[in-house]
PDB file of C-alpha atoms in Angstrom:
ATOM      1  CA  MET I1369      -4.365 -16.991 -20.129  1.00 58.00           C
ATOM      2  CA  ASP I1370      -5.093 -13.488 -21.513  1.00 66.00           C
ATOM      3  CA  GLY I1371      -8.554 -13.980 -19.723  1.00 86.00           C
ATOM      4  CA  PHE I1372      -6.841 -14.265 -16.255  1.00 90.00           C
ATOM      5  CA  TYR I1373      -4.604 -11.528 -17.075  1.00 89.00           C
ATOM      6  CA  GLU I1374      -7.103  -9.178 -17.849  1.00 90.00           C
ATOM      7  CA  GLU I1375      -9.562 -10.333 -15.084  1.00 93.00           C
ATOM      8  CA  LEU I1376      -6.688  -9.737 -12.432  1.00 93.00           C
ATOM      9  CA  ARG I1377      -5.677  -6.381 -13.914  1.00 91.00           C
ATOM     10  CA  GLU I1378      -9.357  -5.272 -13.284  1.00 94.00           C
ATOM     11  CA  THR I1379      -9.831  -6.847  -9.742  1.00 94.00           C
ATOM     12  CA  THR I1380      -6.922  -4.835  -8.804  1.00 93.00           C
ATOM     13  CA  LYS I1381      -8.253  -1.608 -10.174  1.00 93.00           C
ATOM     14  CA  ILE I1382     -11.834  -2.616  -8.356  1.00 96.00           C
ATOM     15  CA  LYS I1383      -9.258  -2.742  -5.013  1.00 95.00           C
ATOM     16  CA  LYS I1384      -7.728   0.237  -5.692  1.00 93.00           C
ATOM     17  CA  ILE I1385     -11.126   2.337  -5.974  1.00 97.00           C
ATOM     18  CA  LEU I1386     -11.909   0.643  -2.601  1.00 98.00           C
ATOM     19  CA  THR I1387      -8.558   1.294  -1.019  1.00 97.00           C
ATOM     20  CA  GLY I1388      -9.071   5.157  -1.755  1.00 97.00           C
ATOM     21  CA  ASP I1389     -12.830   5.133  -0.881  1.00 98.00           C
ATOM     22  CA  MET I1390     -11.461   3.344   2.305  1.00 98.00           C
ATOM     23  CA  VAL I1391      -8.711   6.232   3.303  1.00 98.00           C
ATOM     24  CA  ARG I1392     -11.237   8.777   2.593  1.00 98.00           C
ATOM     25  CA  THR I1393     -14.043   7.370   4.880  1.00 99.00           C
ATOM     26  CA  LYS I1394     -11.084   6.740   7.873  1.00 98.00           C
ATOM     27  CA  ASN I1395     -10.308  10.666   7.336  1.00 98.00           C
ATOM     28  CA  GLN I1396     -13.727  11.703   7.806  1.00 99.00           C
ATOM     29  CA  ILE I1397     -14.417   9.740  10.642  1.00 99.00           C
ATOM     30  CA  THR I1398     -11.066  11.024  12.213  1.00 98.00           C
ATOM     31  CA  ASN I1399     -12.235  14.677  11.490  1.00 98.00           C
ATOM     32  CA  TRP I1400     -15.681  13.771  13.080  1.00 99.00           C
ATOM     33  CA  PHE I1401     -13.593  12.102  16.438  1.00 98.00           C
ATOM     34  CA  ASP I1402     -11.839  16.041  16.322  1.00 98.00           C
ATOM     35  CA  ARG I1403     -14.766  17.730  16.386  1.00 98.00           C
ATOM     36  CA  TYR I1404     -16.934  15.998  18.993  1.00 98.00           C
ATOM     37  CA  PHE I1405     -14.220  13.604  20.820  1.00 98.00           C
ATOM     38  CA  PRO I1406     -10.693  14.446  20.077  1.00 98.00           C
ATOM     39  CA  GLU I1407      -9.574  13.385  23.930  1.00 98.00           C
ATOM     40  CA  TYR I1408     -10.183   9.944  22.660  1.00 97.00           C
ATOM     41  CA  ALA I1409      -6.785   9.927  21.122  1.00 97.00           C
ATOM     42  CA  LYS I1410      -5.180  10.101  25.014  1.00 96.00           C
ATOM     43  CA  VAL I1411      -6.512   6.552  25.572  1.00 96.00           C
ATOM     44  CA  PHE I1412      -6.733   5.266  22.154  1.00 95.00           C
ATOM     45  CA  LYS I1413      -4.014   5.636  19.450  1.00 94.00           C
ATOM     46  CA  LYS I1414      -6.514   4.800  16.695  1.00 95.00           C
ATOM     47  CA  TRP I1415     -10.583   5.151  16.752  1.00 97.00           C
ATOM     48  CA  ASP I1416     -11.128   1.928  15.083  1.00 95.00           C
ATOM     49  CA  LYS I1417     -10.491  -0.073  18.665  1.00 93.00           C
ATOM     50  CA  LYS I1418     -13.102  -2.205  19.497  1.00 91.00           C
ATOM     51  CA  THR I1419     -14.060  -0.769  22.895  1.00 92.00           C
ATOM     52  CA  LEU I1420     -13.980   2.565  21.540  1.00 95.00           C
ATOM     53  CA  LEU I1421     -16.137   1.986  18.519  1.00 95.00           C
ATOM     54  CA  TRP I1422     -18.489  -0.192  21.025  1.00 94.00           C
ATOM     55  CA  ILE I1423     -19.163   3.063  23.192  1.00 96.00           C
ATOM     56  CA  ILE I1424     -19.336   5.530  20.212  1.00 97.00           C
ATOM     57  CA  LYS I1425     -21.756   3.548  18.540  1.00 96.00           C
ATOM     58  CA  LYS I1426     -24.237   3.282  21.867  1.00 96.00           C
ATOM     59  CA  TYR I1427     -23.753   6.319  23.541  1.00 96.00           C
ATOM     60  CA  ARG I1428     -22.017   8.491  21.041  1.00 96.00           C
ATOM     61  CA  PHE I1429     -21.160  11.883  23.064  1.00 98.00           C
ATOM     62  CA  PRO I1430     -18.988  12.442  25.741  1.00 98.00           C
ATOM     63  CA  ILE I1431     -21.889  14.262  27.338  1.00 97.00           C
ATOM     64  CA  LEU I1432     -23.170  10.955  27.827  1.00 97.00           C
ATOM     65  CA  ILE I1433     -20.507   8.904  28.403  1.00 98.00           C
ATOM     66  CA  ALA I1434     -19.233  10.846  31.131  1.00 98.00           C
ATOM     67  CA  LYS I1435     -21.958   9.422  33.349  1.00 97.00           C
ATOM     68  CA  LEU I1436     -21.399   6.009  32.686  1.00 97.00           C
ATOM     69  CA  ASP I1437     -20.237   3.255  35.166  1.00 97.00           C
ATOM     70  CA  PRO I1438     -17.252   1.741  34.198  1.00 96.00           C
ATOM     71  CA  GLU I1439     -17.913  -2.009  35.449  1.00 95.00           C
ATOM     72  CA  GLU I1440     -21.451  -1.816  33.829  1.00 95.00           C
ATOM     73  CA  VAL I1441     -20.359  -0.688  30.577  1.00 94.00           C
ATOM     74  CA  TYR I1442     -17.489  -3.923  30.894  1.00 93.00           C
ATOM     75  CA  ILE I1443     -20.495  -5.877  31.763  1.00 92.00           C
ATOM     76  CA  GLU I1444     -22.677  -4.821  29.073  1.00 91.00           C
ATOM     77  CA  ILE I1445     -20.208  -5.288  26.436  1.00 90.00           C
ATOM     78  CA  LYS I1446     -18.973  -8.503  27.482  1.00 87.00           C
ATOM     79  CA  LYS I1447     -23.010  -9.603  26.675  1.00 85.00           C
ATOM     80  CA  ASP I1448     -22.121  -8.790  23.438  1.00 79.00           C
ATOM     81  CA  ASN I1449     -19.675 -11.416  22.878  1.00 67.00           C
ATOM     82  CA  ALA I1450     -16.708  -8.678  22.332  1.00 67.00           C
ATOM     83  CA  LYS I1451     -13.515  -9.770  22.860  1.00 70.00           C
ATOM     84  CA  GLY I1452     -10.198  -8.296  23.711  1.00 68.00           C
ATOM     85  CA  ILE I1453     -11.989  -5.611  25.919  1.00 74.00           C
ATOM     86  CA  GLY I1454     -10.218  -4.144  28.532  1.00 82.00           C
ATOM     87  CA  ARG I1455     -11.739  -2.636  32.251  1.00 90.00           C
ATOM     88  CA  LYS I1456      -8.922  -0.350  31.639  1.00 94.00           C
ATOM     89  CA  LYS I1457      -9.560   1.059  28.857  1.00 94.00           C
ATOM     90  CA  ILE I1458     -13.195   1.638  29.317  1.00 96.00           C
ATOM     91  CA  LYS I1459     -12.512   3.380  32.434  1.00 97.00           C
ATOM     92  CA  GLU I1460      -9.903   5.857  30.904  1.00 97.00           C
ATOM     93  CA  ILE I1461     -12.222   6.531  28.180  1.00 97.00           C
ATOM     94  CA  ILE I1462     -15.168   7.725  30.361  1.00 98.00           C
ATOM     95  CA  GLU I1463     -12.504   9.786  32.456  1.00 98.00           C
ATOM     96  CA  ALA I1464     -11.595  11.594  29.179  1.00 98.00           C
ATOM     97  CA  ALA I1465     -15.079  12.457  28.402  1.00 98.00           C
ATOM     98  CA  LYS I1466     -15.781  14.041  31.552  1.00 98.00           C
ATOM     99  CA  THR I1467     -12.876  16.834  30.418  1.00 97.00           C
ATOM    100  CA  SER I1468     -13.841  16.790  26.823  1.00 97.00           C
ATOM    101  CA  ILE I1469     -13.818  19.898  24.909  1.00 98.00           C
ATOM    102  CA  GLY I1470     -15.754  18.525  21.990  1.00 97.00           C
ATOM    103  CA  ILE I1471     -18.676  20.185  20.211  1.00 98.00           C
ATOM    104  CA  THR I1472     -21.856  19.921  22.353  1.00 96.00           C
ATOM    105  CA  GLU I1473     -24.448  21.578  19.607  1.00 96.00           C
ATOM    106  CA  GLY I1474     -25.861  20.197  16.725  1.00 97.00           C
ATOM    107  CA  LEU I1475     -25.973  16.617  18.102  1.00 97.00           C
ATOM    108  CA  LYS I1476     -28.514  15.138  15.874  1.00 98.00           C
ATOM    109  CA  SER I1477     -26.864  15.900  12.611  1.00 98.00           C
ATOM    110  CA  ALA I1478     -23.607  14.791  13.902  1.00 98.00           C
ATOM    111  CA  SER I1479     -25.274  11.334  15.023  1.00 98.00           C
ATOM    112  CA  ILE I1480     -26.495  10.887  11.753  1.00 98.00           C
ATOM    113  CA  GLU I1481     -23.099  11.567  10.167  1.00 98.00           C
ATOM    114  CA  PHE I1482     -21.735   8.985  12.451  1.00 98.00           C
ATOM    115  CA  ASP I1483     -23.620   6.432  11.413  1.00 98.00           C
ATOM    116  CA  TYR I1484     -23.676   7.140   7.853  1.00 98.00           C
ATOM    117  CA  LEU I1485     -19.788   7.439   8.221  1.00 99.00           C
ATOM    118  CA  ILE I1486     -19.383   3.709  10.314  1.00 98.00           C
ATOM    119  CA  SER I1487     -21.890   2.116   7.811  1.00 98.00           C
ATOM    120  CA  LYS I1488     -19.553   2.774   4.708  1.00 98.00           C
ATOM    121  CA  TYR I1489     -16.300   1.956   6.832  1.00 98.00           C
ATOM    122  CA  GLU I1490     -17.854  -1.241   7.912  1.00 98.00           C
ATOM    123  CA  LYS I1491     -18.948  -1.778   4.155  1.00 98.00           C
ATOM    124  CA  PHE I1492     -15.758  -0.997   2.804  1.00 98.00           C
ATOM    125  CA  THR I1493     -13.861  -3.318   5.378  1.00 98.00           C
ATOM    126  CA  ASP I1494     -16.310  -6.212   4.081  1.00 98.00           C
ATOM    127  CA  ASP I1495     -15.711  -5.541   0.543  1.00 98.00           C
ATOM    128  CA  LEU I1496     -11.592  -5.494   0.838  1.00 97.00           C
ATOM    129  CA  ILE I1497     -12.056  -8.753   2.821  1.00 97.00           C
ATOM    130  CA  ASN I1498     -14.057 -10.157   0.154  1.00 97.00           C
ATOM    131  CA  LEU I1499     -12.221  -8.634  -2.776  1.00 96.00           C
ATOM    132  CA  ASP I1500      -8.831 -10.305  -1.031  1.00 95.00           C
ATOM    133  CA  ILE I1501     -10.442 -13.556  -0.793  1.00 96.00           C
ATOM    134  CA  TYR I1502     -11.416 -13.672  -4.654  1.00 96.00           C
ATOM    135  CA  ILE I1503      -7.553 -12.915  -5.421  1.00 94.00           C
ATOM    136  CA  GLN I1504      -6.402 -15.274  -3.439  1.00 93.00           C
ATOM    137  CA  GLU I1505      -8.751 -17.889  -5.231  1.00 93.00           C
ATOM    138  CA  LEU I1506      -7.642 -16.269  -8.635  1.00 92.00           C
ATOM    139  CA  ILE I1507      -3.847 -16.576  -8.173  1.00 91.00           C
ATOM    140  CA  GLN I1508      -3.739 -19.828  -6.339  1.00 89.00           C
ATOM    141  CA  ASP I1509      -2.392 -21.303  -9.492  1.00 84.00           C
ATOM    142  CA  CYS I1510      -0.438 -18.411 -10.597  1.00 87.00           C
ATOM    143  CA  ASP I1511       3.385 -19.323 -10.522  1.00 89.00           C
ATOM    144  CA  GLU I1512       4.467 -15.947 -11.704  1.00 92.00           C
ATOM    145  CA  THR I1513       3.401 -14.195  -8.370  1.00 92.00           C
ATOM    146  CA  SER I1514       4.586 -16.927  -5.833  1.00 91.00           C
ATOM    147  CA  ARG I1515       8.475 -16.216  -8.045  1.00 92.00           C
ATOM    148  CA  VAL I1516       7.813 -12.442  -7.942  1.00 94.00           C
ATOM    149  CA  MET I1517       7.187 -12.879  -3.886  1.00 92.00           C
ATOM    150  CA  GLU I1518      10.624 -14.216  -3.610  1.00 92.00           C
ATOM    151  CA  ILE I1519      12.318 -11.062  -3.914  1.00 92.00           C
ATOM    152  CA  ASN I1520      12.797  -9.538  -0.743  1.00 88.00           C
ATOM    153  CA  GLY I1521      10.524  -6.499   0.138  1.00 90.00           C
ATOM    154  CA  LEU I1522       7.706  -7.269  -2.512  1.00 92.00           C
ATOM    155  CA  GLY I1523       4.720  -8.601  -0.839  1.00 91.00           C
ATOM    156  CA  LEU I1524       1.171 -10.247  -2.089  1.00 91.00           C
ATOM    157  CA  ASN I1525      -0.346  -7.031  -2.894  1.00 91.00           C
ATOM    158  CA  THR I1526       2.613  -5.634  -5.071  1.00 92.00           C
ATOM    159  CA  ALA I1527       3.255  -9.061  -6.941  1.00 93.00           C
ATOM    160  CA  VAL I1528      -0.303  -9.400  -7.843  1.00 94.00           C
ATOM    161  CA  GLY I1529      -0.252  -5.555  -9.494  1.00 93.00           C
ATOM    162  CA  LEU I1530       2.885  -6.004 -11.493  1.00 94.00           C
ATOM    163  CA  ILE I1531       1.574  -9.425 -12.700  1.00 94.00           C
ATOM    164  CA  SER I1532      -1.796  -7.926 -13.607  1.00 92.00           C
ATOM    165  CA  GLU I1533       0.228  -5.130 -15.361  1.00 92.00           C
ATOM    166  CA  LEU I1534       2.596  -7.121 -16.998  1.00 92.00           C
ATOM    167  CA  GLY I1535       0.762 -10.074 -18.109  1.00 90.00           C
ATOM    168  CA  ALA I1536       2.126 -13.215 -19.542  1.00 90.00           C
ATOM    169  CA  ILE I1537       6.104 -12.397 -18.842  1.00 93.00           C
ATOM    170  CA  SER I1538       6.770 -16.035 -20.361  1.00 90.00           C
ATOM    171  CA  GLN I1539       5.471 -14.853 -23.666  1.00 91.00           C
ATOM    172  CA  TYR I1540       8.443 -11.965 -24.108  1.00 92.00           C
ATOM    173  CA  LYS I1541      11.430 -12.783 -25.513  1.00 91.00           C
ATOM    174  CA  SER I1542      13.691  -9.909 -23.646  1.00 92.00           C
ATOM    175  CA  PRO I1543      13.245  -7.901 -20.449  1.00 92.00           C
ATOM    176  CA  LYS I1544      13.342  -4.662 -22.749  1.00 92.00           C
ATOM    177  CA  GLN I1545      10.159  -5.464 -24.039  1.00 93.00           C
ATOM    178  CA  LEU I1546       8.939  -5.130 -20.032  1.00 94.00           C
ATOM    179  CA  SER I1547      10.929  -1.631 -19.827  1.00 92.00           C
ATOM    180  CA  LYS I1548       9.253  -0.679 -23.202  1.00 91.00           C
ATOM    181  CA  MET I1549       5.780  -1.420 -21.750  1.00 91.00           C
ATOM    182  CA  ALA I1550       6.525   0.488 -18.780  1.00 92.00           C
ATOM    183  CA  GLY I1551       8.039   3.683 -20.621  1.00 90.00           C
ATOM    184  CA  LEU I1552      11.265   3.221 -19.261  1.00 87.00           C
ATOM    185  CA  SER I1553      13.070   3.248 -22.446  1.00 74.00           C
ATOM    186  CA  LEU I1554      15.736   5.378 -23.261  1.00 63.00           C
ATOM    187  CA  VAL I1555      14.699   7.879 -25.842  1.00 62.00           C
ATOM    188  CA  GLU I1556      17.199  11.164 -26.853  1.00 56.00           C
ATOM    189  CA  ASP I1557      15.475  14.048 -25.930  1.00 60.00           C
ATOM    190  CA  SER I1558      15.141  17.062 -28.395  1.00 58.00           C
ATOM    191  CA  SER I1559      13.816  19.827 -26.463  1.00 61.00           C
ATOM    192  CA  GLY I1560      14.776  22.280 -23.933  1.00 58.00           C
ATOM    193  CA  LYS I1561      17.627  22.160 -21.453  1.00 58.00           C
ATOM    194  CA  LYS I1562      18.261  18.585 -21.862  1.00 56.00           C
ATOM    195  CA  LYS I1563      18.216  18.420 -25.520  1.00 54.00           C
ATOM    196  CA  GLY I1564      20.583  15.546 -26.684  1.00 52.00           C
ATOM    197  CA  LYS I1565      20.507  13.929 -22.989  1.00 61.00           C
ATOM    198  CA  ARG I1566      18.909   9.907 -22.842  1.00 58.00           C
ATOM    199  CA  VAL I1567      15.671   9.905 -21.281  1.00 68.00           C
ATOM    200  CA  ILE I1568      12.907   7.437 -20.147  1.00 66.00           C
ATOM    201  CA  SER I1569      10.017   7.560 -23.057  1.00 62.00           C
ATOM    202  CA  LYS I1570       6.764   7.381 -20.447  1.00 71.00           C
ATOM    203  CA  ARG I1571       5.214   5.586 -23.516  1.00 78.00           C
ATOM    204  CA  GLY I1572       3.953   2.740 -21.933  1.00 77.00           C
ATOM    205  CA  ARG I1573       1.719   1.865 -19.267  1.00 85.00           C
ATOM    206  CA  SER I1574       1.839   4.753 -16.763  1.00 89.00           C
ATOM    207  CA  ASN I1575      -0.002   2.285 -14.013  1.00 90.00           C
ATOM    208  CA  LEU I1576       2.630  -0.122 -14.149  1.00 93.00           C
ATOM    209  CA  ARG I1577       5.555   2.736 -13.948  1.00 93.00           C
ATOM    210  CA  LYS I1578       4.027   4.127 -10.953  1.00 93.00           C
ATOM    211  CA  LEU I1579       3.730   0.744  -9.136  1.00 94.00           C
ATOM    212  CA  LEU I1580       7.680  -0.301 -10.063  1.00 96.00           C
ATOM    213  CA  TYR I1581       8.587   3.194  -8.811  1.00 95.00           C
ATOM    214  CA  GLN I1582       6.574   2.649  -5.443  1.00 94.00           C
ATOM    215  CA  CYS I1583       8.436  -0.939  -5.458  1.00 95.00           C
ATOM    216  CA  ILE I1584      11.815   0.278  -5.852  1.00 96.00           C
ATOM    217  CA  VAL I1585      11.051   3.486  -2.791  1.00 94.00           C
ATOM    218  CA  SER I1586       9.801   0.670  -0.468  1.00 92.00           C
ATOM    219  CA  MET I1587      12.594  -2.149  -1.395  1.00 93.00           C
ATOM    220  CA  LEU I1588      15.059   0.652  -0.772  1.00 95.00           C
ATOM    221  CA  SER I1589      13.749   0.451   2.956  1.00 93.00           C
ATOM    222  CA  HIS I1590      13.359  -3.337   2.886  1.00 91.00           C
ATOM    223  CA  ASN I1591      15.889  -4.967   0.155  1.00 92.00           C
ATOM    224  CA  GLU I1592      19.651  -4.924   1.202  1.00 92.00           C
ATOM    225  CA  GLU I1593      20.634  -5.816  -2.287  1.00 92.00           C
ATOM    226  CA  PHE I1594      18.455  -2.603  -3.674  1.00 94.00           C
ATOM    227  CA  GLN I1595      20.006  -0.218  -1.005  1.00 94.00           C
ATOM    228  CA  GLU I1596      23.264  -1.499  -1.936  1.00 92.00           C
ATOM    229  CA  LEU I1597      23.190  -1.031  -5.874  1.00 92.00           C
ATOM    230  CA  TYR I1598      21.614   2.227  -5.140  1.00 95.00           C
ATOM    231  CA  ALA I1599      24.467   3.502  -3.364  1.00 94.00           C
ATOM    232  CA  TYR I1600      26.592   2.122  -5.968  1.00 92.00           C
ATOM    233  CA  TYR I1601      24.785   3.868  -8.749  1.00 92.00           C
ATOM    234  CA  THR I1602      25.043   7.309  -7.079  1.00 94.00           C
ATOM    235  CA  LYS I1603      28.576   7.345  -5.762  1.00 93.00           C
ATOM    236  CA  ARG I1604      30.610   5.120  -8.576  1.00 90.00           C
ATOM    237  CA  ASN I1605      33.546   7.182  -9.482  1.00 88.00           C
ATOM    238  CA  MET I1606      32.621   6.655 -13.346  1.00 88.00           C
ATOM    239  CA  ASN I1607      29.197   7.972 -14.549  1.00 86.00           C
ATOM    240  CA  PRO I1608      27.487   8.252 -11.187  1.00 91.00           C
ATOM    241  CA  LEU I1609      23.654   8.754 -11.472  1.00 89.00           C
ATOM    242  CA  THR I1610      21.487  11.245  -9.420  1.00 89.00           C
ATOM    243  CA  GLY I1611      18.969   9.832  -7.023  1.00 90.00           C
ATOM    244  CA  LYS I1612      16.009   9.877  -9.584  1.00 89.00           C
ATOM    245  CA  GLU I1613      17.887   8.078 -12.627  1.00 89.00           C
ATOM    246  CA  ALA I1614      19.515   5.422  -9.906  1.00 93.00           C
ATOM    247  CA  ILE I1615      15.820   4.878  -9.075  1.00 94.00           C
ATOM    248  CA  VAL I1616      14.900   4.439 -12.713  1.00 92.00           C
ATOM    249  CA  ALA I1617      17.983   2.070 -13.215  1.00 93.00           C
ATOM    250  CA  LEU I1618      16.625  -0.034 -10.704  1.00 95.00           C
ATOM    251  CA  MET I1619      13.034  -0.173 -12.100  1.00 95.00           C
ATOM    252  CA  ASN I1620      14.812  -1.803 -14.953  1.00 94.00           C
ATOM    253  CA  LYS I1621      16.759  -4.119 -12.611  1.00 93.00           C
ATOM    254  CA  LEU I1622      13.679  -5.096 -11.022  1.00 95.00           C
ATOM    255  CA  LEU I1623      11.836  -6.086 -14.643  1.00 95.00           C
ATOM    256  CA  ARG I1624      14.828  -8.007 -15.625  1.00 94.00           C
ATOM    257  CA  ILE I1625      14.942  -9.615 -12.284  1.00 94.00           C
ATOM    258  CA  ILE I1626      11.137 -10.725 -12.794  1.00 95.00           C
ATOM    259  CA  HIS I1627      11.749 -11.672 -16.440  1.00 95.00           C
ATOM    260  CA  THR I1628      14.583 -14.293 -15.801  1.00 93.00           C
ATOM    261  CA  LEU I1629      12.825 -15.588 -12.272  1.00 93.00           C
ATOM    262  CA  ILE I1630       9.424 -16.427 -14.751  1.00 94.00           C
ATOM    263  CA  THR I1631      11.427 -17.368 -17.770  1.00 93.00           C
ATOM    264  CA  LYS I1632      13.866 -19.229 -16.943  1.00 92.00           C
ATOM    265  CA  LYS I1633      11.823 -20.692 -13.746  1.00 91.00           C
ATOM    266  CA  VAL I1634      14.869 -19.928 -11.269  1.00 90.00           C
ATOM    267  CA  LYS I1635      15.015 -19.027  -7.689  1.00 90.00           C
ATOM    268  CA  TYR I1636      15.872 -15.178  -6.710  1.00 90.00           C
ATOM    269  CA  ASP I1637      19.510 -15.007  -5.642  1.00 87.00           C
ATOM    270  CA  PRO I1638      20.619 -11.796  -4.028  1.00 84.00           C
ATOM    271  CA  LYS I1639      24.225 -12.390  -4.576  1.00 80.00           C
ATOM    272  CA  LYS I1640      23.886 -12.241  -8.258  1.00 78.00           C
ATOM    273  CA  MET I1641      21.833  -8.935  -7.423  1.00 72.00           C
ATOM    274  CA  LEU I1642      25.123  -7.457  -7.052  1.00 74.00           C
ATOM    275  CA  ASN I1643      27.103  -8.347 -10.147  1.00 73.00           C
ATOM    276  CA  ASP I1644      26.552  -4.843 -11.121  1.00 62.00           C
ATOM    277  CA  ILE I1645      28.884  -3.703  -8.674  1.00 60.00           C
ATOM    278  CA  ARG I1646      31.624  -5.962  -9.949  1.00 55.00           C
ATOM    279  CA  ARG I1647      31.530  -4.403 -13.557  1.00 54.00           C
ATOM    280  CA  GLN I1648      31.809  -0.945 -14.940  1.00 47.00           C
ATOM    281  CA  GLU I1649      28.303  -0.004 -17.011  1.00 47.00           C
ATOM    282  CA  GLY I1650      27.104   2.977 -18.926  1.00 42.00           C
ATOM    283  CA  TYR I1651      24.426   5.073 -18.396  1.00 37.00           C
ATOM    284  CA  PHE I1652      21.041   3.624 -17.065  1.00 39.00           C
ATOM    285  CA  VAL I1653      22.084   0.017 -18.414  1.00 41.00           C
ATOM    286  CA  VAL I1654      21.403  -2.610 -15.474  1.00 41.00           C
ATOM    287  CA  ALA I1655      22.278  -6.038 -15.429  1.00 38.00           C
TER     288      ALA I1655
END
């Protein structure tokens, strides 16, 4: 199974790279629209709508779009078997083009730029779809992923990321080993203003630590149990934690839950999550 986890880890790395490339390309396309047809935003919330892209791919700039007949464009688009196309949006984008303040010089190079950017966007879209299909095939027999997804607020991508970083969780006797792997073990700070204070070691997988942090931040918006625990950690009478300390405590808490779900093969129980509130704890100790 070690080969499986390594394959999953490398695949998630590839997806992270592709996702970053996609974000940059989307930003570049947004910049292109802002320069040459900023009024599109009055009609479409996003530039990736089918109607807008069809029109821009064929007619490119407002100076040409403004001369179009809405009904003729609608018929033309329908011939291409495009779905989800509305007459109203076509008419509105043509009207917007008539009053555009977009750049009207250097349009040849601007057209080349658009072709280049949109081809990258479409390629990255296909690559991400194919990669997601491969990941689904890869994890179809992976019980760990489905168990992690039982936790409110954790989706497929997050679960896959956690499993790929943690590896064969059932091989670890204690969740403390997972905390150590993530660099969340407590050590005494021997320098600076924090001398003598216990802090996390950060001697572990930084990607895992970042992913756990992102999980907790997301779960504080979508998971009631974690919201309640966060409030308890930061507002309890004895030894209240700072916001950052509470997040680290919850990162450890999440690792303990994942370890229990997988090693004991039990269902996620929100009620047991709140055991911490019903008993006193020491600094950074989580149930």
